[in-house]
mmCIF file of C-alpha atoms in Angstrom:
data_model
loop_
_atom_site.group_PDB
_atom_site.id
_atom_site.type_symbol
_atom_site.label_atom_id
_atom_site.label_comp_id
_atom_site.label_asym_id
_atom_site.label_seq_id
_atom_site.Cartn_x
_atom_site.Cartn_y
_atom_site.Cartn_z
ATOM 1 C CA MET A 1 -23.317 53.064 22.433
ATOM 2 C CA HIS A 2 -21.516 53.447 25.758
ATOM 3 C CA ARG A 3 -18.148 52.894 24.068
ATOM 4 C CA LYS A 4 -18.908 55.671 21.597
ATOM 5 C CA ALA A 5 -19.825 58.047 24.419
ATOM 6 C CA LEU A 6 -16.671 57.152 26.331
ATOM 7 C CA ALA A 7 -14.524 57.753 23.252
ATOM 8 C CA ILE A 8 -16.076 61.182 22.724
ATOM 9 C CA ALA A 9 -15.740 62.172 26.363
ATOM 10 C CA ASN A 10 -12.152 60.963 26.719
ATOM 11 C CA THR A 11 -11.014 63.601 24.246
ATOM 12 C CA LEU A 12 -12.379 66.266 26.589
ATOM 13 C CA ALA A 13 -12.168 64.756 30.065
ATOM 14 C CA PRO A 14 -9.361 65.861 32.389
ATOM 15 C CA HIS A 15 -6.099 63.963 32.004
ATOM 16 C CA SER A 16 -5.107 61.819 34.938
ATOM 17 C CA GLY A 17 -2.581 63.562 37.076
ATOM 18 C CA ALA A 18 -2.047 64.675 40.615
ATOM 19 C CA SER A 19 -2.585 68.315 39.785
ATOM 20 C CA ASP A 20 -5.691 67.808 37.635
ATOM 21 C CA GLY A 21 -8.024 66.704 40.428
ATOM 22 C CA PRO A 22 -8.137 69.953 42.425
ATOM 23 C CA GLN A 23 -8.092 72.041 39.251
ATOM 24 C CA SER A 24 -11.017 70.164 37.744
ATOM 25 C CA ASN A 25 -13.041 70.767 40.888
ATOM 26 C CA ASP A 26 -12.253 74.504 40.800
ATOM 27 C CA TYR A 27 -13.176 75.060 37.154
ATOM 28 C CA ARG A 28 -16.292 77.095 36.498
ATOM 29 C CA GLY A 29 -17.388 78.234 33.077
ATOM 30 C CA THR A 30 -17.914 81.950 32.723
ATOM 31 C CA VAL A 31 -21.181 83.436 31.539
ATOM 32 C CA ASP A 32 -19.542 84.404 28.246
ATOM 33 C CA ASP A 33 -18.356 80.854 27.655
ATOM 34 C CA VAL A 34 -21.808 79.438 28.310
ATOM 35 C CA PHE A 35 -23.441 82.046 26.060
ATOM 36 C CA THR A 36 -20.955 81.287 23.276
ATOM 37 C CA LEU A 37 -21.646 77.580 23.656
ATOM 38 C CA ILE A 38 -25.407 78.131 23.396
ATOM 39 C CA VAL A 39 -25.035 80.287 20.271
ATOM 40 C CA GLN A 40 -22.763 77.715 18.636
ATOM 41 C CA ARG A 41 -25.177 74.871 19.357
ATOM 42 C CA LEU A 42 -28.147 76.886 18.070
ATOM 43 C CA ILE A 43 -26.337 77.589 14.799
ATOM 44 C CA ILE A 44 -25.469 73.921 14.411
ATOM 45 C CA SER A 45 -29.099 72.987 15.154
ATOM 46 C CA ILE A 46 -30.497 74.940 12.188
ATOM 47 C CA PRO A 47 -29.390 72.502 9.434
ATOM 48 C CA VAL A 48 -30.354 69.578 11.684
ATOM 49 C CA LEU A 49 -33.893 70.902 12.036
ATOM 50 C CA LEU A 50 -34.124 71.624 8.310
ATOM 51 C CA GLY A 51 -32.989 68.082 7.562
ATOM 52 C CA VAL A 52 -35.596 66.599 9.890
ATOM 53 C CA LEU A 53 -38.340 68.720 8.328
ATOM 54 C CA LEU A 54 -37.245 67.631 4.851
ATOM 55 C CA ILE A 55 -37.131 63.939 5.770
ATOM 56 C CA GLY A 56 -40.525 64.120 7.455
ATOM 57 C CA PHE A 57 -41.966 65.925 4.444
ATOM 58 C CA LEU A 58 -40.584 63.369 1.967
ATOM 59 C CA LEU A 59 -41.670 60.358 4.024
ATOM 60 C CA LEU A 60 -45.256 61.576 4.067
ATOM 61 C CA GLN A 61 -45.117 62.094 0.302
ATOM 62 C CA VAL A 62 -44.596 58.378 -0.325
ATOM 63 C CA VAL A 63 -47.750 57.456 1.605
ATOM 64 C CA PRO A 64 -50.223 56.172 -1.016
ATOM 65 C CA THR A 65 -53.154 58.147 0.438
ATOM 66 C CA ASP A 66 -54.037 61.408 -1.329
ATOM 67 C CA PRO A 67 -54.901 64.210 1.153
ATOM 68 C CA ALA A 68 -57.146 65.836 -1.435
ATOM 69 C CA ILE A 69 -59.314 62.719 -1.650
ATOM 70 C CA ILE A 70 -59.625 62.606 2.138
ATOM 71 C CA LEU A 71 -60.728 66.233 2.299
ATOM 72 C CA ALA A 72 -63.069 65.953 -0.674
ATOM 73 C CA GLY A 73 -64.765 62.801 0.574
ATOM 74 C CA PRO A 74 -65.439 59.475 -1.134
ATOM 75 C CA THR A 75 -68.285 60.843 -3.270
ATOM 76 C CA ALA A 76 -66.362 63.815 -4.708
ATOM 77 C CA SER A 77 -65.814 64.100 -8.440
ATOM 78 C CA GLN A 78 -62.415 64.228 -10.114
ATOM 79 C CA ALA A 79 -62.881 67.947 -10.717
ATOM 80 C CA GLU A 80 -63.504 68.597 -7.019
ATOM 81 C CA VAL A 81 -60.433 66.568 -6.038
ATOM 82 C CA ALA A 82 -58.323 68.445 -8.595
ATOM 83 C CA ALA A 83 -59.572 71.781 -7.253
ATOM 84 C CA ILE A 84 -58.588 70.819 -3.704
ATOM 85 C CA ARG A 85 -55.177 69.632 -4.888
ATOM 86 C CA GLU A 86 -54.639 72.992 -6.548
ATOM 87 C CA GLN A 87 -55.826 74.831 -3.438
ATOM 88 C CA LEU A 88 -53.389 72.880 -1.243
ATOM 89 C CA GLY A 89 -50.562 73.247 -3.740
ATOM 90 C CA LEU A 90 -50.279 69.473 -4.197
ATOM 91 C CA ASP A 91 -50.109 69.855 -7.969
ATOM 92 C CA ARG A 92 -46.804 71.737 -7.726
ATOM 93 C CA PRO A 93 -43.292 70.215 -7.804
ATOM 94 C CA LEU A 94 -42.055 68.707 -4.548
ATOM 95 C CA TRP A 95 -39.356 71.322 -4.036
ATOM 96 C CA GLU A 96 -41.947 74.084 -4.336
ATOM 97 C CA GLN A 97 -44.306 72.296 -1.942
ATOM 98 C CA PHE A 98 -41.498 71.995 0.607
ATOM 99 C CA ALA A 99 -40.563 75.652 0.176
ATOM 100 C CA LEU A 100 -44.165 76.678 0.820
ATOM 101 C CA TYR A 101 -44.347 74.358 3.825
ATOM 102 C CA LEU A 102 -41.100 75.750 5.225
ATOM 103 C CA GLY A 103 -42.364 79.293 4.768
ATOM 104 C CA ARG A 104 -45.508 78.484 6.738
ATOM 105 C CA VAL A 105 -43.460 76.849 9.497
ATOM 106 C CA LEU A 106 -41.337 79.983 9.841
ATOM 107 C CA GLN A 107 -44.582 81.909 10.366
ATOM 108 C CA PHE A 108 -45.712 79.331 12.984
ATOM 109 C CA ASP A 109 -48.485 78.230 10.650
ATOM 110 C CA LEU A 110 -48.572 74.427 10.637
ATOM 111 C CA GLY A 111 -51.913 74.229 8.876
ATOM 112 C CA ARG A 112 -55.133 72.639 10.076
ATOM 113 C CA SER A 113 -55.949 69.075 10.978
ATOM 114 C CA MET A 114 -57.618 67.162 8.166
ATOM 115 C CA ILE A 115 -59.745 65.287 10.705
ATOM 116 C CA SER A 116 -60.836 67.890 13.264
ATOM 117 C CA ASN A 117 -60.177 71.014 11.148
ATOM 118 C CA ARG A 118 -58.527 72.580 14.207
ATOM 119 C CA PRO A 119 -55.176 74.400 13.881
ATOM 120 C CA VAL A 120 -52.290 71.972 14.243
ATOM 121 C CA LEU A 121 -50.713 74.174 16.909
ATOM 122 C CA ASP A 122 -53.859 73.799 19.020
ATOM 123 C CA GLU A 123 -53.721 70.025 18.573
ATOM 124 C CA LEU A 124 -50.057 69.970 19.603
ATOM 125 C CA GLU A 125 -50.574 72.271 22.576
ATOM 126 C CA SER A 126 -52.763 69.726 24.331
ATOM 127 C CA THR A 127 -50.173 66.944 23.921
ATOM 128 C CA LEU A 128 -46.913 68.712 24.792
ATOM 129 C CA GLY A 129 -47.571 68.764 28.534
ATOM 130 C CA PRO A 130 -48.208 65.011 28.888
ATOM 131 C CA THR A 131 -45.117 64.132 26.837
ATOM 132 C CA PHE A 132 -42.833 66.405 28.855
ATOM 133 C CA GLU A 133 -44.341 65.032 32.070
ATOM 134 C CA LEU A 134 -43.550 61.484 30.961
ATOM 135 C CA MET A 135 -39.994 62.375 29.941
ATOM 136 C CA LEU A 136 -39.406 64.268 33.194
ATOM 137 C CA ALA A 137 -40.835 61.469 35.326
ATOM 138 C CA CYS A 138 -38.553 59.002 33.554
ATOM 139 C CA LEU A 139 -35.358 61.047 33.813
ATOM 140 C CA ILE A 140 -35.926 62.096 37.432
ATOM 141 C CA TRP A 141 -35.566 58.527 38.662
ATOM 142 C CA ALA A 142 -33.717 56.713 35.858
ATOM 143 C CA ILE A 143 -30.594 58.919 35.791
ATOM 144 C CA PRO A 144 -29.901 58.888 39.572
ATOM 145 C CA VAL A 145 -30.646 55.158 39.800
ATOM 146 C CA GLY A 146 -28.425 54.374 36.812
ATOM 147 C CA ILE A 147 -25.548 56.457 38.202
ATOM 148 C CA ALA A 148 -25.956 54.932 41.676
ATOM 149 C CA LEU A 149 -25.985 51.381 40.298
ATOM 150 C CA GLY A 150 -22.950 52.027 38.111
ATOM 151 C CA THR A 151 -21.040 53.618 40.992
ATOM 152 C CA GLN A 152 -21.885 50.732 43.301
ATOM 153 C CA ALA A 153 -20.789 48.222 40.646
ATOM 154 C CA ALA A 154 -17.457 50.047 40.290
ATOM 155 C CA ARG A 155 -16.912 50.037 44.059
ATOM 156 C CA ARG A 156 -17.670 46.292 44.182
ATOM 157 C CA ARG A 157 -15.773 45.364 41.039
ATOM 158 C CA GLY A 158 -15.619 41.606 40.524
ATOM 159 C CA GLN A 159 -17.977 40.851 43.407
ATOM 160 C CA TRP A 160 -21.476 39.413 43.139
ATOM 161 C CA THR A 161 -22.980 42.912 43.457
ATOM 162 C CA ASP A 162 -21.063 44.025 40.375
ATOM 163 C CA ARG A 163 -22.099 40.952 38.388
ATOM 164 C CA LEU A 164 -25.751 41.297 39.401
ATOM 165 C CA ILE A 165 -25.922 44.979 38.451
ATOM 166 C CA MET A 166 -24.214 44.364 35.115
ATOM 167 C CA ALA A 167 -26.551 41.443 34.350
ATOM 168 C CA PHE A 168 -29.508 43.724 35.065
ATOM 169 C CA SER A 169 -27.987 46.417 32.838
ATOM 170 C CA VAL A 170 -27.455 44.020 29.932
ATOM 171 C CA ALA A 171 -31.034 42.772 30.285
ATOM 172 C CA GLY A 172 -32.298 46.352 30.225
ATOM 173 C CA VAL A 173 -30.302 47.177 27.107
ATOM 174 C CA SER A 174 -31.362 43.986 25.316
ATOM 175 C CA MET A 175 -35.064 43.949 26.164
ATOM 176 C CA PRO A 176 -37.371 45.877 23.766
ATOM 177 C CA ILE A 177 -39.357 48.606 25.411
ATOM 178 C CA PHE A 178 -42.713 47.124 24.417
ATOM 179 C CA VAL A 179 -41.816 43.878 26.227
ATOM 180 C CA VAL A 180 -41.185 45.815 29.444
ATOM 181 C CA GLY A 181 -44.488 47.616 28.983
ATOM 182 C CA LEU A 182 -46.424 44.411 28.333
ATOM 183 C CA LEU A 183 -44.954 42.760 31.437
ATOM 184 C CA LEU A 184 -45.892 45.731 33.624
ATOM 185 C CA ILE A 185 -49.395 45.893 32.153
ATOM 186 C CA GLN A 186 -49.914 42.152 32.624
ATOM 187 C CA TYR A 187 -48.581 41.691 36.143
ATOM 188 C CA VAL A 188 -48.963 45.122 37.745
ATOM 189 C CA GLY A 189 -51.802 46.767 35.877
ATOM 190 C CA GLY A 190 -53.684 43.493 35.403
ATOM 191 C CA ALA A 191 -53.516 42.826 39.132
ATOM 192 C CA GLY A 192 -55.133 46.193 39.801
ATOM 193 C CA LEU A 193 -52.117 47.548 41.661
ATOM 194 C CA LEU A 194 -51.705 50.608 39.432
ATOM 195 C CA PRO A 195 -53.700 52.168 36.573
ATOM 196 C CA PHE A 196 -52.261 51.670 33.098
ATOM 197 C CA GLN A 197 -54.633 53.517 30.754
ATOM 198 C CA GLY A 198 -54.709 57.266 30.187
ATOM 199 C CA ARG A 199 -53.177 60.171 32.036
ATOM 200 C CA GLY A 200 -55.474 60.605 35.009
ATOM 201 C CA GLY A 201 -54.695 64.293 35.450
ATOM 202 C CA PRO A 202 -51.716 66.641 35.852
ATOM 203 C CA LEU A 203 -48.529 65.275 37.372
ATOM 204 C CA TRP A 204 -48.999 67.180 40.639
ATOM 205 C CA THR A 205 -52.298 65.396 41.407
ATOM 206 C CA SER A 206 -52.536 62.021 43.134
ATOM 207 C CA SER A 207 -54.344 60.482 40.169
ATOM 208 C CA GLY A 208 -51.730 61.835 37.764
ATOM 209 C CA LEU A 209 -48.899 60.422 39.880
ATOM 210 C CA LEU A 210 -50.500 56.977 39.979
ATOM 211 C CA HIS A 211 -51.146 56.916 36.227
ATOM 212 C CA ILE A 212 -47.589 57.950 35.316
ATOM 213 C CA VAL A 213 -45.819 55.262 37.368
ATOM 214 C CA LEU A 214 -46.055 52.396 34.863
ATOM 215 C CA PRO A 215 -45.291 54.479 31.727
ATOM 216 C CA SER A 216 -42.274 56.083 33.409
ATOM 217 C CA LEU A 217 -41.041 52.694 34.653
ATOM 218 C CA THR A 218 -41.370 51.299 31.128
ATOM 219 C CA LEU A 219 -39.480 54.177 29.571
ATOM 220 C CA GLY A 220 -36.838 54.322 32.278
ATOM 221 C CA ALA A 221 -36.159 50.591 32.553
ATOM 222 C CA VAL A 222 -34.337 50.520 29.217
ATOM 223 C CA PHE A 223 -32.590 53.822 30.008
ATOM 224 C CA ILE A 224 -30.973 52.686 33.256
ATOM 225 C CA GLY A 225 -28.838 49.958 31.688
ATOM 226 C CA PRO A 226 -26.644 52.134 29.432
ATOM 227 C CA VAL A 227 -26.248 54.777 32.166
ATOM 228 C CA ALA A 228 -25.191 52.179 34.753
ATOM 229 C CA ARG A 229 -22.693 50.534 32.394
ATOM 230 C CA MET A 230 -21.159 53.845 31.355
ATOM 231 C CA THR A 231 -20.946 55.060 34.969
ATOM 232 C CA ARG A 232 -19.178 51.874 36.037
ATOM 233 C CA THR A 233 -16.657 52.090 33.182
ATOM 234 C CA SER A 234 -15.997 55.790 33.755
ATOM 235 C CA VAL A 235 -15.670 55.514 37.549
ATOM 236 C CA LEU A 236 -13.227 52.612 37.227
ATOM 237 C CA GLU A 237 -11.124 54.648 34.807
ATOM 238 C CA THR A 238 -11.187 57.718 37.049
ATOM 239 C CA LEU A 239 -10.263 55.701 40.141
ATOM 240 C CA GLY A 240 -6.893 55.034 38.523
ATOM 241 C CA ALA A 241 -6.024 58.738 38.329
ATOM 242 C CA ASP A 242 -3.083 60.114 40.319
ATOM 243 C CA TYR A 243 -5.173 62.587 42.317
ATOM 244 C CA VAL A 244 -7.439 59.721 43.446
ATOM 245 C CA ARG A 245 -4.437 57.744 44.638
ATOM 246 C CA THR A 246 -3.240 60.879 46.439
ATOM 247 C CA ALA A 247 -6.605 61.189 48.202
ATOM 248 C CA ARG A 248 -6.362 57.571 49.319
ATOM 249 C CA ALA A 249 -2.810 58.146 50.588
ATOM 250 C CA LYS A 250 -4.095 61.042 52.708
ATOM 251 C CA GLY A 251 -6.502 58.695 54.464
ATOM 252 C CA ALA A 252 -9.760 59.413 52.622
ATOM 253 C CA SER A 253 -12.334 56.636 52.889
ATOM 254 C CA GLU A 254 -13.408 54.743 49.785
ATOM 255 C CA ARG A 255 -16.791 56.466 49.908
ATOM 256 C CA GLN A 256 -15.141 59.903 50.010
ATOM 257 C CA VAL A 257 -12.775 58.949 47.196
ATOM 258 C CA VAL A 258 -15.624 57.856 44.932
ATOM 259 C CA LEU A 259 -18.188 60.544 45.734
ATOM 260 C CA HIS A 260 -15.951 63.599 46.216
ATOM 261 C CA HIS A 261 -12.986 62.919 43.936
ATOM 262 C CA ALA A 262 -13.851 60.420 41.201
ATOM 263 C CA LEU A 263 -17.543 60.836 40.446
ATOM 264 C CA ARG A 264 -17.479 64.424 39.148
ATOM 265 C CA ASN A 265 -14.985 63.689 36.371
ATOM 266 C CA ALA A 266 -16.614 60.309 35.786
ATOM 267 C CA LEU A 267 -19.914 62.053 35.010
ATOM 268 C CA ILE A 268 -18.572 63.650 31.816
ATOM 269 C CA PRO A 269 -18.911 60.488 29.667
ATOM 270 C CA VAL A 270 -22.240 59.760 31.365
ATOM 271 C CA VAL A 271 -23.608 63.145 30.306
ATOM 272 C CA THR A 272 -22.384 62.419 26.772
ATOM 273 C CA LEU A 273 -24.243 59.112 26.789
ATOM 274 C CA ILE A 274 -27.437 60.730 28.056
ATOM 275 C CA GLY A 275 -27.286 63.164 25.141
ATOM 276 C CA LEU A 276 -26.835 60.297 22.696
ATOM 277 C CA GLN A 277 -29.741 58.417 24.308
ATOM 278 C CA ILE A 278 -32.241 61.283 24.076
ATOM 279 C CA GLY A 279 -33.266 60.322 20.545
ATOM 280 C CA PHE A 280 -33.906 56.772 21.699
ATOM 281 C CA LEU A 281 -35.865 58.104 24.648
ATOM 282 C CA LEU A 282 -38.129 60.148 22.367
ATOM 283 C CA GLY A 283 -38.664 57.113 20.156
ATOM 284 C CA GLY A 284 -39.418 55.044 23.230
ATOM 285 C CA ALA A 285 -41.910 57.681 24.345
ATOM 286 C CA VAL A 286 -43.868 57.116 21.119
ATOM 287 C CA VAL A 287 -44.155 53.388 21.882
ATOM 288 C CA THR A 288 -44.870 53.960 25.575
ATOM 289 C CA GLU A 289 -47.578 56.548 24.941
ATOM 290 C CA THR A 290 -49.276 54.241 22.448
ATOM 291 C CA MET A 291 -49.208 51.244 24.808
ATOM 292 C CA PHE A 292 -50.524 53.138 27.839
ATOM 293 C CA SER A 293 -52.923 55.441 25.930
ATOM 294 C CA TRP A 294 -50.882 58.376 27.192
ATOM 295 C CA PRO A 295 -52.165 61.534 25.423
ATOM 296 C CA GLY A 296 -48.771 62.822 24.269
ATOM 297 C CA VAL A 297 -47.161 63.943 21.026
ATOM 298 C CA GLY A 298 -45.935 60.437 20.170
ATOM 299 C CA ARG A 299 -49.382 58.869 20.411
ATOM 300 C CA MET A 300 -50.844 61.745 18.434
ATOM 301 C CA ALA A 301 -48.207 61.244 15.707
ATOM 302 C CA VAL A 302 -49.059 57.545 15.426
ATOM 303 C CA GLY A 303 -52.762 58.350 15.225
ATOM 304 C CA ALA A 304 -52.196 61.089 12.641
ATOM 305 C CA ILE A 305 -50.132 58.802 10.407
ATOM 306 C CA SER A 306 -52.713 56.007 10.726
ATOM 307 C CA SER A 307 -55.533 58.361 9.733
ATOM 308 C CA SER A 308 -53.448 60.136 7.047
ATOM 309 C CA ASP A 309 -53.732 63.461 8.874
ATOM 310 C CA PHE A 310 -50.571 64.813 7.231
ATOM 311 C CA PRO A 311 -50.452 68.328 8.761
ATOM 312 C CA VAL A 312 -50.699 66.925 12.298
ATOM 313 C CA ALA A 313 -48.115 64.225 11.534
ATOM 314 C CA GLN A 314 -45.676 66.813 10.169
ATOM 315 C CA GLY A 315 -46.271 69.046 13.182
ATOM 316 C CA ALA A 316 -45.646 66.173 15.594
ATOM 317 C CA ILE A 317 -42.401 65.253 13.827
ATOM 318 C CA MET A 318 -41.247 68.867 14.049
ATOM 319 C CA VAL A 319 -42.075 69.077 17.766
ATOM 320 C CA LEU A 320 -40.153 65.873 18.497
ATOM 321 C CA ALA A 321 -37.165 67.222 16.548
ATOM 322 C CA VAL A 322 -37.228 70.562 18.384
ATOM 323 C CA SER A 323 -37.515 68.718 21.701
ATOM 324 C CA PHE A 324 -34.476 66.608 20.823
ATOM 325 C CA ILE A 325 -32.449 69.707 19.943
ATOM 326 C CA ALA A 326 -33.558 71.610 23.064
ATOM 327 C CA ILE A 327 -32.758 68.742 25.438
ATOM 328 C CA ASN A 328 -29.342 68.260 23.861
ATOM 329 C CA LEU A 329 -28.708 71.999 24.215
ATOM 330 C CA VAL A 330 -29.374 71.765 27.956
ATOM 331 C CA ILE A 331 -27.061 68.748 28.178
ATOM 332 C CA ASP A 332 -24.335 70.599 26.267
ATOM 333 C CA VAL A 333 -24.564 73.521 28.707
ATOM 334 C CA PHE A 334 -24.309 71.141 31.666
ATOM 335 C CA TYR A 335 -21.436 69.415 29.900
ATOM 336 C CA GLY A 336 -19.708 72.788 29.621
ATOM 337 C CA TYR A 337 -20.203 73.282 33.367
ATOM 338 C CA LEU A 338 -18.546 69.944 34.120
ATOM 339 C CA ASP A 339 -15.615 70.712 31.795
ATOM 340 C CA PRO A 340 -15.392 74.478 31.024
ATOM 341 C CA ARG A 341 -12.811 73.850 28.291
ATOM 342 C CA ILE A 342 -15.711 72.751 26.086
ATOM 343 C CA GLY A 343 -17.306 76.189 26.278
ATOM 344 C CA GLN A 344 -13.976 77.822 25.413
ATOM 345 C CA ARG A 345 -13.619 75.965 22.120
#
């Protein structure tokens, strides 16, 4: 994954040269460039969202459970089941069912839960906050730690510090997220050091902070590895640039060279990798929320699929897709800030 991100970023990153260093630090995207970039990404996101909605719709169609039977109850007659199927439009062709579903989505009508009979939007509203809190808590510490570890490994290339950090990164990439969660539950939660079930309250409360530690550590542990590896590779490549050698010749310390000259350009591939990893992070959030009984969208989606609550499952899939698109849009804008030539394309 990190090689793919580096290949993408190298086509856009500044070329090594003595004159490119100062220019890259002076670049700033204009408001028009950023606005154009946002519009372009939004247009591209439309077919992506439609594709996700279609895939989610088709996957739920192959589930052997009939929603009409669930709504009618086990004692309902065939006539009652048929009437409910007609009322829900389940007797129509698939393309027509999807068209009707898409029309309701455009009107922000996601239907009602087949279990609680509450509007799906109300069900989703109560789970969005916890999921965003978990994602935010993960990214706030995982990205800086990953970048710091990768930078330190690049500065200590070939030394034991470099080898130790890279071994940790490989372990993080290789270890499944549920294994990390089980280890934390067993040895930290089981010892009573930190709570590991439920949310405990909003993130700004002491109980909420304590409850989010283990889920965010689980989600972030497998996120640090790729970021650290990419940062190391990118910093090492940037350190060979002419403007970095010029800074060294002028007497800049190694710390100044890395932090003030190399790291900014080295962050471009790292930002690319973070964008590529967002989908994995959302998938990991589903597993993490289920393991720690975190009341987020992912856990709700798993519960809805298990109980054949199709409207809620479809709504959860749509929310996860929109979240993926929105986060990538923010990353693209930040990417355009790091290299304004992207916004001018």
